[in-house]
PDB file of C-alpha atoms in Angstrom:
ATOM      1  CA  MET A   1      43.087   7.875  54.746  1.00 51.00           C
ATOM      2  CA  LEU A   2      44.646   7.884  51.285  1.00 55.00           C
ATOM      3  CA  SER A   3      43.219   4.478  50.446  1.00 75.00           C
ATOM      4  CA  ASP A   4      39.726   5.624  51.450  1.00 77.00           C
ATOM      5  CA  GLN A   5      40.017   8.675  49.207  1.00 78.00           C
ATOM      6  CA  VAL A   6      41.150   6.500  46.295  1.00 84.00           C
ATOM      7  CA  VAL A   7      38.115   4.262  46.791  1.00 86.00           C
ATOM      8  CA  HIS A   8      35.828   7.307  46.907  1.00 84.00           C
ATOM      9  CA  ALA A   9      37.429   8.723  43.746  1.00 85.00           C
ATOM     10  CA  VAL A  10      36.885   5.414  41.957  1.00 88.00           C
ATOM     11  CA  LEU A  11      33.256   5.432  43.097  1.00 87.00           C
ATOM     12  CA  VAL A  12      32.813   8.949  41.684  1.00 85.00           C
ATOM     13  CA  LEU A  13      34.214   7.872  38.311  1.00 88.00           C
ATOM     14  CA  ALA A  14      32.099   4.715  38.317  1.00 88.00           C
ATOM     15  CA  GLY A  15      29.030   6.742  39.262  1.00 83.00           C
ATOM     16  CA  VAL A  16      29.590   9.262  36.475  1.00 82.00           C
ATOM     17  CA  ALA A  17      30.068   6.423  33.978  1.00 85.00           C
ATOM     18  CA  GLY A  18      26.909   4.692  35.206  1.00 84.00           C
ATOM     19  CA  LEU A  19      24.858   7.894  34.957  1.00 78.00           C
ATOM     20  CA  TYR A  20      26.162   8.618  31.475  1.00 78.00           C
ATOM     21  CA  LEU A  21      25.552   5.115  30.125  1.00 84.00           C
ATOM     22  CA  GLY A  22      22.164   4.940  31.836  1.00 80.00           C
ATOM     23  CA  ALA A  23      21.057   8.272  30.420  1.00 73.00           C
ATOM     24  CA  GLU A  24      22.240   7.273  26.930  1.00 77.00           C
ATOM     25  CA  ALA A  25      20.260   4.017  27.029  1.00 80.00           C
ATOM     26  CA  LEU A  26      17.210   5.718  28.522  1.00 74.00           C
ATOM     27  CA  VAL A  27      17.228   8.520  25.954  1.00 72.00           C
ATOM     28  CA  ARG A  28      17.508   6.089  23.031  1.00 77.00           C
ATOM     29  CA  GLY A  29      14.781   3.792  24.314  1.00 79.00           C
ATOM     30  CA  ALA A  30      12.433   6.561  25.440  1.00 73.00           C
ATOM     31  CA  VAL A  31      12.758   8.499  22.174  1.00 70.00           C
ATOM     32  CA  ARG A  32      12.024   5.408  20.091  1.00 74.00           C
ATOM     33  CA  LEU A  33       9.020   4.557  22.251  1.00 71.00           C
ATOM     34  CA  ALA A  34       7.714   8.129  22.016  1.00 67.00           C
ATOM     35  CA  LEU A  35       8.142   8.253  18.240  1.00 65.00           C
ATOM     36  CA  GLY A  36       6.550   4.821  18.021  1.00 69.00           C
ATOM     37  CA  ILE A  37       3.351   6.064  19.645  1.00 64.00           C
ATOM     38  CA  GLY A  38       3.178   9.037  17.263  1.00 62.00           C
ATOM     39  CA  LEU A  39       4.746  12.038  19.021  1.00 60.00           C
ATOM     40  CA  ARG A  40       6.449  14.600  16.786  1.00 59.00           C
ATOM     41  CA  ALA A  41      10.259  14.712  16.897  1.00 55.00           C
ATOM     42  CA  ALA A  42      10.246  18.367  18.022  1.00 53.00           C
ATOM     43  CA  VAL A  43       7.992  17.614  20.975  1.00 60.00           C
ATOM     44  CA  VAL A  44      10.008  14.522  21.838  1.00 62.00           C
ATOM     45  CA  GLY A  45      13.127  16.703  22.009  1.00 57.00           C
ATOM     46  CA  VAL A  46      11.670  19.168  24.492  1.00 59.00           C
ATOM     47  CA  THR A  47       9.792  16.641  26.604  1.00 65.00           C
ATOM     48  CA  VAL A  48      11.130  13.083  26.410  1.00 68.00           C
ATOM     49  CA  VAL A  49      14.795  13.912  25.727  1.00 66.00           C
ATOM     50  CA  ALA A  50      14.901  16.761  28.254  1.00 67.00           C
ATOM     51  CA  PHE A  51      13.228  14.629  30.915  1.00 71.00           C
ATOM     52  CA  ALA A  52      15.409  11.604  30.157  1.00 70.00           C
ATOM     53  CA  THR A  53      18.619  13.640  30.440  1.00 69.00           C
ATOM     54  CA  THR A  54      17.279  14.949  33.758  1.00 75.00           C
ATOM     55  CA  THR A  55      16.833  11.482  35.253  1.00 76.00           C
ATOM     56  CA  PRO A  56      20.388  11.472  36.699  1.00 77.00           C
ATOM     57  CA  GLU A  57      19.457  14.557  38.737  1.00 78.00           C
ATOM     58  CA  LEU A  58      16.202  12.864  39.763  1.00 79.00           C
ATOM     59  CA  PHE A  59      17.907   9.694  40.990  1.00 77.00           C
ATOM     60  CA  VAL A  60      20.737  11.564  42.713  1.00 77.00           C
ATOM     61  CA  ALA A  61      18.464  14.131  44.382  1.00 78.00           C
ATOM     62  CA  VAL A  62      15.921  11.610  45.666  1.00 77.00           C
ATOM     63  CA  LEU A  63      18.535   9.109  46.873  1.00 76.00           C
ATOM     64  CA  ALA A  64      20.633  11.880  48.446  1.00 73.00           C
ATOM     65  CA  GLY A  65      17.596  13.437  50.100  1.00 69.00           C
ATOM     66  CA  ALA A  66      16.314  10.139  51.446  1.00 68.00           C
ATOM     67  CA  GLY A  67      19.621   8.594  52.541  1.00 67.00           C
ATOM     68  CA  TYR A  68      21.936  11.507  53.273  1.00 67.00           C
ATOM     69  CA  SER A  69      20.623  15.067  53.396  1.00 71.00           C
ATOM     70  CA  PRO A  70      17.832  16.898  51.561  1.00 72.00           C
ATOM     71  CA  ALA A  71      20.234  19.849  51.333  1.00 74.00           C
ATOM     72  CA  LEU A  72      22.528  17.623  49.289  1.00 77.00           C
ATOM     73  CA  GLY A  73      19.707  16.938  46.823  1.00 79.00           C
ATOM     74  CA  LEU A  74      18.783  20.636  46.689  1.00 86.00           C
ATOM     75  CA  GLY A  75      22.402  21.551  46.015  1.00 86.00           C
ATOM     76  CA  ALA A  76      22.544  19.031  43.177  1.00 85.00           C
ATOM     77  CA  VAL A  77      19.461  20.589  41.532  1.00 89.00           C
ATOM     78  CA  VAL A  78      20.583  24.213  41.908  1.00 93.00           C
ATOM     79  CA  GLY A  79      24.170  23.390  40.931  1.00 92.00           C
ATOM     80  CA  SER A  80      23.036  21.395  37.908  1.00 91.00           C
ATOM     81  CA  ASN A  81      20.922  24.277  36.602  1.00 94.00           C
ATOM     82  CA  ILE A  82      23.832  26.676  37.028  1.00 96.00           C
ATOM     83  CA  ALA A  83      26.117  24.185  35.252  1.00 94.00           C
ATOM     84  CA  ASN A  84      23.610  23.746  32.418  1.00 92.00           C
ATOM     85  CA  VAL A  85      23.718  27.453  31.581  1.00 94.00           C
ATOM     86  CA  GLY A  86      27.325  28.288  32.427  1.00 94.00           C
ATOM     87  CA  LEU A  87      29.142  25.064  31.535  1.00 93.00           C
ATOM     88  CA  VAL A  88      26.928  23.243  29.015  1.00 91.00           C
ATOM     89  CA  LEU A  89      25.726  26.232  26.994  1.00 91.00           C
ATOM     90  CA  GLY A  90      29.140  27.899  27.272  1.00 93.00           C
ATOM     91  CA  VAL A  91      31.088  24.874  26.001  1.00 92.00           C
ATOM     92  CA  ALA A  92      28.561  24.256  23.212  1.00 89.00           C
ATOM     93  CA  ALA A  93      28.970  27.853  21.997  1.00 90.00           C
ATOM     94  CA  LEU A  94      32.764  27.530  22.077  1.00 92.00           C
ATOM     95  CA  VAL A  95      32.547  24.377  19.951  1.00 88.00           C
ATOM     96  CA  ARG A  96      30.366  26.170  17.408  1.00 87.00           C
ATOM     97  CA  PRO A  97      28.291  29.373  17.704  1.00 87.00           C
ATOM     98  CA  PHE A  98      24.617  28.797  17.025  1.00 80.00           C
ATOM     99  CA  ALA A  99      21.355  30.600  16.387  1.00 81.00           C
ATOM    100  CA  VAL A 100      18.492  30.392  18.875  1.00 82.00           C
ATOM    101  CA  ASP A 101      15.147  29.140  17.578  1.00 79.00           C
ATOM    102  CA  ALA A 102      12.328  31.675  17.912  1.00 80.00           C
ATOM    103  CA  GLU A 103       9.887  29.019  19.152  1.00 76.00           C
ATOM    104  CA  VAL A 104      12.213  28.088  22.001  1.00 79.00           C
ATOM    105  CA  LEU A 105      12.420  31.741  23.046  1.00 85.00           C
ATOM    106  CA  ARG A 106       8.682  32.289  22.755  1.00 84.00           C
ATOM    107  CA  ARG A 107       7.316  29.108  24.314  1.00 81.00           C
ATOM    108  CA  HIS A 108       9.980  27.375  26.395  1.00 84.00           C
ATOM    109  CA  VAL A 109      12.230  30.085  27.840  1.00 91.00           C
ATOM    110  CA  PRO A 110       9.298  31.726  29.700  1.00 92.00           C
ATOM    111  CA  PHE A 111       8.632  28.367  31.410  1.00 91.00           C
ATOM    112  CA  MET A 112      12.283  28.195  32.482  1.00 93.00           C
ATOM    113  CA  LEU A 113      12.098  31.705  33.904  1.00 95.00           C
ATOM    114  CA  GLY A 114       8.825  30.849  35.643  1.00 95.00           C
ATOM    115  CA  ALA A 115      10.236  27.637  37.139  1.00 95.00           C
ATOM    116  CA  THR A 116      13.274  29.507  38.471  1.00 96.00           C
ATOM    117  CA  ALA A 117      11.085  32.242  39.954  1.00 96.00           C
ATOM    118  CA  LEU A 118       8.812  29.630  41.537  1.00 95.00           C
ATOM    119  CA  LEU A 119      11.811  27.938  43.158  1.00 95.00           C
ATOM    120  CA  VAL A 120      13.020  31.238  44.619  1.00 96.00           C
ATOM    121  CA  VAL A 121       9.578  32.032  46.016  1.00 96.00           C
ATOM    122  CA  LEU A 122       9.025  28.587  47.555  1.00 95.00           C
ATOM    123  CA  ALA A 123      12.520  28.497  49.074  1.00 94.00           C
ATOM    124  CA  ALA A 124      12.338  32.001  50.532  1.00 93.00           C
ATOM    125  CA  ASP A 125      10.903  30.791  53.866  1.00 92.00           C
ATOM    126  CA  GLY A 126      13.748  28.297  54.311  1.00 91.00           C
ATOM    127  CA  ARG A 127      11.738  25.150  53.666  1.00 92.00           C
ATOM    128  CA  ILE A 128      10.265  23.365  50.643  1.00 93.00           C
ATOM    129  CA  THR A 129       7.386  21.262  51.931  1.00 93.00           C
ATOM    130  CA  ALA A 130       5.348  18.452  50.422  1.00 93.00           C
ATOM    131  CA  VAL A 131       2.706  21.036  49.481  1.00 95.00           C
ATOM    132  CA  ASP A 132       5.374  23.029  47.667  1.00 95.00           C
ATOM    133  CA  GLY A 133       6.443  19.804  45.952  1.00 94.00           C
ATOM    134  CA  ALA A 134       2.883  19.241  44.798  1.00 95.00           C
ATOM    135  CA  VAL A 135       2.813  22.783  43.373  1.00 96.00           C
ATOM    136  CA  LEU A 136       6.016  22.096  41.431  1.00 95.00           C
ATOM    137  CA  VAL A 137       4.716  18.781  40.073  1.00 94.00           C
ATOM    138  CA  ALA A 138       1.422  20.436  39.088  1.00 95.00           C
ATOM    139  CA  ALA A 139       3.361  23.116  37.192  1.00 94.00           C
ATOM    140  CA  LEU A 140       5.314  20.331  35.477  1.00 90.00           C
ATOM    141  CA  ALA A 141       2.073  18.637  34.427  1.00 90.00           C
ATOM    142  CA  ALA A 142       0.773  21.927  33.013  1.00 89.00           C
ATOM    143  CA  PHE A 143       3.993  22.487  31.046  1.00 86.00           C
ATOM    144  CA  THR A 144       4.044  18.973  29.611  1.00 82.00           C
ATOM    145  CA  LEU A 145       0.337  19.035  28.803  1.00 83.00           C
ATOM    146  CA  SER A 146       0.671  22.329  26.938  1.00 81.00           C
ATOM    147  CA  LEU A 147       3.410  20.824  24.763  1.00 75.00           C
ATOM    148  CA  LEU A 148       1.452  17.652  24.067  1.00 70.00           C
ATOM    149  CA  LEU A 149      -1.711  19.578  23.172  1.00 74.00           C
ATOM    150  CA  ARG A 150       0.207  21.693  20.668  1.00 68.00           C
ATOM    151  CA  SER A 151       1.583  18.530  19.081  1.00 59.00           C
ATOM    152  CA  HIS A 152      -1.805  16.850  18.670  1.00 54.00           C
ATOM    153  CA  GLY A 153      -2.572  15.900  15.101  1.00 50.00           C
ATOM    154  CA  ARG A 154       0.674  17.236  13.609  1.00 49.00           C
ATOM    155  CA  GLY A 155       2.065  14.115  12.046  1.00 47.00           C
ATOM    156  CA  LEU A 156       2.744  10.616  13.297  1.00 45.00           C
ATOM    157  CA  SER A 157       5.869   8.510  13.044  1.00 49.00           C
ATOM    158  CA  ALA A 158       5.953   5.644  10.608  1.00 48.00           C
ATOM    159  CA  ARG A 159       7.957   3.410  12.950  1.00 54.00           C
ATOM    160  CA  SER A 160       6.467   1.374  15.763  1.00 59.00           C
ATOM    161  CA  ALA A 161       7.757   0.662  19.252  1.00 60.00           C
ATOM    162  CA  ALA A 162       9.731  -2.551  19.727  1.00 72.00           C
ATOM    163  CA  PRO A 163      10.612  -4.749  22.740  1.00 78.00           C
ATOM    164  CA  ARG A 164      14.236  -3.623  22.316  1.00 82.00           C
ATOM    165  CA  ASP A 165      13.147  -0.068  23.122  1.00 77.00           C
ATOM    166  CA  VAL A 166      11.581  -1.188  26.393  1.00 79.00           C
ATOM    167  CA  LEU A 167      14.745  -3.129  27.243  1.00 86.00           C
ATOM    168  CA  LEU A 168      16.859  -0.020  26.656  1.00 82.00           C
ATOM    169  CA  VAL A 169      14.669   1.950  29.058  1.00 80.00           C
ATOM    170  CA  VAL A 170      14.928  -0.746  31.751  1.00 84.00           C
ATOM    171  CA  VAL A 171      18.704  -1.089  31.347  1.00 86.00           C
ATOM    172  CA  GLY A 172      19.051   2.695  31.448  1.00 82.00           C
ATOM    173  CA  LEU A 173      17.103   2.946  34.696  1.00 80.00           C
ATOM    174  CA  VAL A 174      19.240   0.227  36.316  1.00 85.00           C
ATOM    175  CA  PHE A 175      22.484   1.972  35.336  1.00 85.00           C
ATOM    176  CA  LEU A 176      21.085   5.276  36.599  1.00 78.00           C
ATOM    177  CA  LEU A 177      20.225   3.775  39.965  1.00 78.00           C
ATOM    178  CA  LEU A 178      23.634   2.157  40.401  1.00 84.00           C
ATOM    179  CA  GLY A 179      25.454   5.230  39.087  1.00 83.00           C
ATOM    180  CA  ALA A 180      23.552   7.601  41.372  1.00 76.00           C
ATOM    181  CA  ARG A 181      24.348   5.530  44.458  1.00 78.00           C
ATOM    182  CA  ALA A 182      28.048   5.316  43.540  1.00 84.00           C
ATOM    183  CA  LEU A 183      28.309   9.041  42.787  1.00 80.00           C
ATOM    184  CA  ILE A 184      26.617  10.060  46.042  1.00 78.00           C
ATOM    185  CA  GLU A 185      28.693   7.730  48.194  1.00 80.00           C
ATOM    186  CA  GLY A 186      31.945   8.574  46.428  1.00 83.00           C
ATOM    187  CA  GLY A 187      31.304  12.310  46.217  1.00 79.00           C
ATOM    188  CA  THR A 188      30.258  12.757  49.827  1.00 77.00           C
ATOM    189  CA  GLY A 189      33.126  10.561  51.079  1.00 80.00           C
ATOM    190  CA  LEU A 190      35.722  12.242  48.864  1.00 75.00           C
ATOM    191  CA  LEU A 191      34.969  15.819  49.856  1.00 72.00           C
ATOM    192  CA  ALA A 192      33.945  15.032  53.424  1.00 71.00           C
ATOM    193  CA  GLY A 193      37.507  13.810  53.949  1.00 70.00           C
ATOM    194  CA  PHE A 194      38.619  17.385  53.301  1.00 74.00           C
ATOM    195  CA  GLY A 195      35.918  18.899  55.506  1.00 75.00           C
ATOM    196  CA  ILE A 196      33.728  20.106  52.612  1.00 78.00           C
ATOM    197  CA  ALA A 197      30.074  20.757  53.518  1.00 76.00           C
ATOM    198  CA  PRO A 198      27.256  18.722  51.861  1.00 74.00           C
ATOM    199  CA  ARG A 199      25.958  21.888  50.154  1.00 79.00           C
ATOM    200  CA  ILE A 200      29.257  22.283  48.284  1.00 84.00           C
ATOM    201  CA  VAL A 201      29.283  18.579  47.390  1.00 80.00           C
ATOM    202  CA  GLY A 202      25.844  18.945  45.819  1.00 80.00           C
ATOM    203  CA  LEU A 203      26.725  22.150  43.977  1.00 86.00           C
ATOM    204  CA  THR A 204      29.938  20.744  42.498  1.00 85.00           C
ATOM    205  CA  VAL A 205      30.546  16.990  42.321  1.00 80.00           C
ATOM    206  CA  LEU A 206      26.922  15.865  42.125  1.00 81.00           C
ATOM    207  CA  ALA A 207      25.891  18.752  39.870  1.00 84.00           C
ATOM    208  CA  LEU A 208      28.753  18.168  37.447  1.00 81.00           C
ATOM    209  CA  GLY A 209      28.214  14.420  37.410  1.00 78.00           C
ATOM    210  CA  THR A 210      24.521  14.705  36.673  1.00 78.00           C
ATOM    211  CA  SER A 211      25.036  17.393  34.009  1.00 81.00           C
ATOM    212  CA  LEU A 212      27.173  15.121  31.820  1.00 76.00           C
ATOM    213  CA  PRO A 213      24.238  13.890  29.668  1.00 74.00           C
ATOM    214  CA  GLU A 214      23.248  17.494  28.911  1.00 76.00           C
ATOM    215  CA  LEU A 215      26.875  18.406  28.197  1.00 80.00           C
ATOM    216  CA  ALA A 216      27.383  15.445  25.856  1.00 76.00           C
ATOM    217  CA  THR A 217      24.084  16.081  24.035  1.00 72.00           C
ATOM    218  CA  SER A 218      24.762  19.791  23.580  1.00 77.00           C
ATOM    219  CA  VAL A 219      28.367  19.383  22.420  1.00 76.00           C
ATOM    220  CA  VAL A 220      27.433  16.711  19.873  1.00 71.00           C
ATOM    221  CA  SER A 221      24.546  18.891  18.650  1.00 72.00           C
ATOM    222  CA  ALA A 222      26.850  21.907  18.319  1.00 74.00           C
ATOM    223  CA  ARG A 223      29.394  19.897  16.326  1.00 76.00           C
ATOM    224  CA  ARG A 224      26.596  18.826  13.983  1.00 70.00           C
ATOM    225  CA  ASP A 225      25.495  22.455  13.622  1.00 72.00           C
ATOM    226  CA  GLU A 226      22.220  21.720  15.432  1.00 67.00           C
ATOM    227  CA  GLY A 227      22.380  24.551  17.951  1.00 65.00           C
ATOM    228  CA  THR A 228      18.620  24.556  18.491  1.00 69.00           C
ATOM    229  CA  VAL A 229      18.926  21.158  20.131  1.00 70.00           C
ATOM    230  CA  SER A 230      21.600  22.500  22.498  1.00 74.00           C
ATOM    231  CA  VAL A 231      19.408  25.379  23.642  1.00 83.00           C
ATOM    232  CA  ALA A 232      16.241  23.275  23.881  1.00 79.00           C
ATOM    233  CA  ASN A 233      18.118  20.641  25.871  1.00 78.00           C
ATOM    234  CA  VAL A 234      19.398  23.174  28.415  1.00 87.00           C
ATOM    235  CA  VAL A 235      16.082  25.004  28.710  1.00 88.00           C
ATOM    236  CA  GLY A 236      14.048  21.803  29.003  1.00 85.00           C
ATOM    237  CA  SER A 237      16.452  20.240  31.493  1.00 86.00           C
ATOM    238  CA  ASN A 238      16.384  23.307  33.740  1.00 92.00           C
ATOM    239  CA  ILE A 239      12.592  23.240  33.738  1.00 92.00           C
ATOM    240  CA  TYR A 240      12.461  19.555  34.646  1.00 89.00           C
ATOM    241  CA  ASN A 241      15.212  19.885  37.265  1.00 90.00           C
ATOM    242  CA  VAL A 242      13.115  22.326  39.267  1.00 93.00           C
ATOM    243  CA  LEU A 243       9.604  21.084  38.601  1.00 93.00           C
ATOM    244  CA  ALA A 244      10.188  17.321  38.424  1.00 89.00           C
ATOM    245  CA  VAL A 245      13.342  16.600  40.430  1.00 88.00           C
ATOM    246  CA  LEU A 246      12.819  19.053  43.273  1.00 90.00           C
ATOM    247  CA  GLY A 247       9.070  18.501  43.203  1.00 91.00           C
ATOM    248  CA  VAL A 248       9.439  14.731  43.620  1.00 87.00           C
ATOM    249  CA  LEU A 249      12.147  15.166  46.273  1.00 86.00           C
ATOM    250  CA  ALA A 250       9.929  17.480  48.333  1.00 90.00           C
ATOM    251  CA  LEU A 251       7.053  15.002  48.102  1.00 89.00           C
ATOM    252  CA  PHE A 252       9.294  12.319  49.642  1.00 84.00           C
ATOM    253  CA  VAL A 253      10.963  14.451  52.313  1.00 85.00           C
ATOM    254  CA  PRO A 254      10.668  18.145  53.296  1.00 85.00           C
ATOM    255  CA  VAL A 255      13.724  20.076  52.119  1.00 87.00           C
ATOM    256  CA  GLU A 256      15.316  22.480  54.563  1.00 87.00           C
ATOM    257  CA  VAL A 257      16.845  25.383  52.646  1.00 91.00           C
ATOM    258  CA  PRO A 258      20.013  26.714  54.323  1.00 88.00           C
ATOM    259  CA  ALA A 259      20.413  30.474  54.551  1.00 91.00           C
ATOM    260  CA  SER A 260      23.471  30.262  52.277  1.00 90.00           C
ATOM    261  CA  VAL A 261      21.295  28.797  49.525  1.00 91.00           C
ATOM    262  CA  VAL A 262      18.803  31.663  49.789  1.00 93.00           C
ATOM    263  CA  THR A 263      21.449  34.393  49.960  1.00 93.00           C
ATOM    264  CA  VAL A 264      24.109  32.985  47.594  1.00 93.00           C
ATOM    265  CA  ASP A 265      23.146  29.963  45.489  1.00 94.00           C
ATOM    266  CA  LEU A 266      19.682  31.031  44.335  1.00 95.00           C
ATOM    267  CA  PRO A 267      20.775  34.593  43.425  1.00 96.00           C
ATOM    268  CA  VAL A 268      23.623  33.035  41.401  1.00 96.00           C
ATOM    269  CA  LEU A 269      21.112  30.731  39.691  1.00 96.00           C
ATOM    270  CA  VAL A 270      18.875  33.707  38.864  1.00 97.00           C
ATOM    271  CA  ALA A 271      21.867  35.654  37.544  1.00 96.00           C
ATOM    272  CA  PHE A 272      22.987  32.802  35.285  1.00 96.00           C
ATOM    273  CA  THR A 273      19.420  32.196  34.078  1.00 96.00           C
ATOM    274  CA  LEU A 274      18.757  35.856  33.255  1.00 96.00           C
ATOM    275  CA  GLY A 275      22.229  36.275  31.766  1.00 94.00           C
ATOM    276  CA  GLY A 276      21.816  33.203  29.591  1.00 92.00           C
ATOM    277  CA  VAL A 277      18.412  34.377  28.373  1.00 93.00           C
ATOM    278  CA  ALA A 278      19.776  37.866  27.647  1.00 93.00           C
ATOM    279  CA  LEU A 279      22.524  36.371  25.489  1.00 90.00           C
ATOM    280  CA  MET A 280      19.957  34.214  23.644  1.00 88.00           C
ATOM    281  CA  VAL A 281      17.665  37.177  22.985  1.00 88.00           C
ATOM    282  CA  HIS A 282      20.495  39.469  21.839  1.00 82.00           C
ATOM    283  CA  ARG A 283      20.770  38.955  18.078  1.00 77.00           C
ATOM    284  CA  ARG A 284      19.055  35.557  18.519  1.00 82.00           C
ATOM    285  CA  ASP A 285      22.379  33.713  18.679  1.00 82.00           C
ATOM    286  CA  VAL A 286      25.063  32.557  21.118  1.00 86.00           C
ATOM    287  CA  SER A 287      28.580  33.462  19.963  1.00 89.00           C
ATOM    288  CA  ARG A 288      31.971  32.203  21.107  1.00 91.00           C
ATOM    289  CA  LEU A 289      32.352  35.413  23.118  1.00 93.00           C
ATOM    290  CA  ASP A 290      29.051  34.623  24.833  1.00 92.00           C
ATOM    291  CA  GLY A 291      30.267  31.085  25.492  1.00 92.00           C
ATOM    292  CA  THR A 292      33.476  32.430  27.000  1.00 95.00           C
ATOM    293  CA  LEU A 293      31.505  34.713  29.314  1.00 95.00           C
ATOM    294  CA  LEU A 294      29.212  31.880  30.432  1.00 95.00           C
ATOM    295  CA  LEU A 295      32.037  29.400  30.997  1.00 95.00           C
ATOM    296  CA  GLY A 296      34.184  32.014  32.743  1.00 96.00           C
ATOM    297  CA  GLY A 297      31.315  32.877  35.045  1.00 95.00           C
ATOM    298  CA  TYR A 298      30.805  29.229  35.921  1.00 96.00           C
ATOM    299  CA  VAL A 299      34.504  28.667  36.664  1.00 95.00           C
ATOM    300  CA  ALA A 300      34.484  31.779  38.872  1.00 96.00           C
ATOM    301  CA  PHE A 301      31.429  30.470  40.766  1.00 94.00           C
ATOM    302  CA  VAL A 302      33.038  27.091  41.456  1.00 92.00           C
ATOM    303  CA  ALA A 303      36.270  28.777  42.539  1.00 92.00           C
ATOM    304  CA  PHE A 304      34.271  31.013  44.893  1.00 91.00           C
ATOM    305  CA  LEU A 305      32.687  27.976  46.550  1.00 87.00           C
ATOM    306  CA  PHE A 306      36.084  26.613  47.540  1.00 79.00           C
TER     307      PHE A 306
END
């Protein structure tokens, strides 16, 4: 029993490392490719970087939904979005308080609120179907297209894409695949040994593991006094988690939504989302007190689950 748990713990650590290294390589390669074809750095940050840091959630959710339980993938998405606001934004604010860019509040935060509301509506009947998945993916396309259209003709990069950039993307995807498989197998085995339900596994172990790229990006940005990147990263990642990750998962396999998700997890997600936005809007900054409130709320949520 103990030896099995040790193996599962090692798999979790290996999975987290694989996801982190894969996301790092993918972000570097994807950003260079995007800049090489002429996208503005600001647009790259909200689209390419946010989507690339969401790829761990995508791999974990799809693999978990296809090989284990769709509820596990759903829990990973919901838990990751809660962690992004409570843990990632909270820790970043504790490292260094930061101002919130007006453009992020005006153009991107409404999309995050809309994506969260759409998830609640689609999950209300206890099932997210392939049609619902198509609706989510269509909303994602509309969001991405609106960003790209606003960036049209606003300056091109002087650098060009290189074969090394493509190699970084490929290597990143391979590490993400291997890391996702290790994290799922280790996480489910580790907590299942203690009788923990798949929903809790998704909300905690998988969510925390897949949120590491966002946490690392936001903390580094806060230390460099680039708080706008921290906020844009969290907002963009939450949008892509719902629209891209859950949308793709539902296209592959219908997702049954347990009653506990509808009555507990989604209301908590809404509360964190609205609370995070309220703190951003208030005085247009996120202070250390705000960070303490967010992080404390997240710790309380995880403690409540167990």
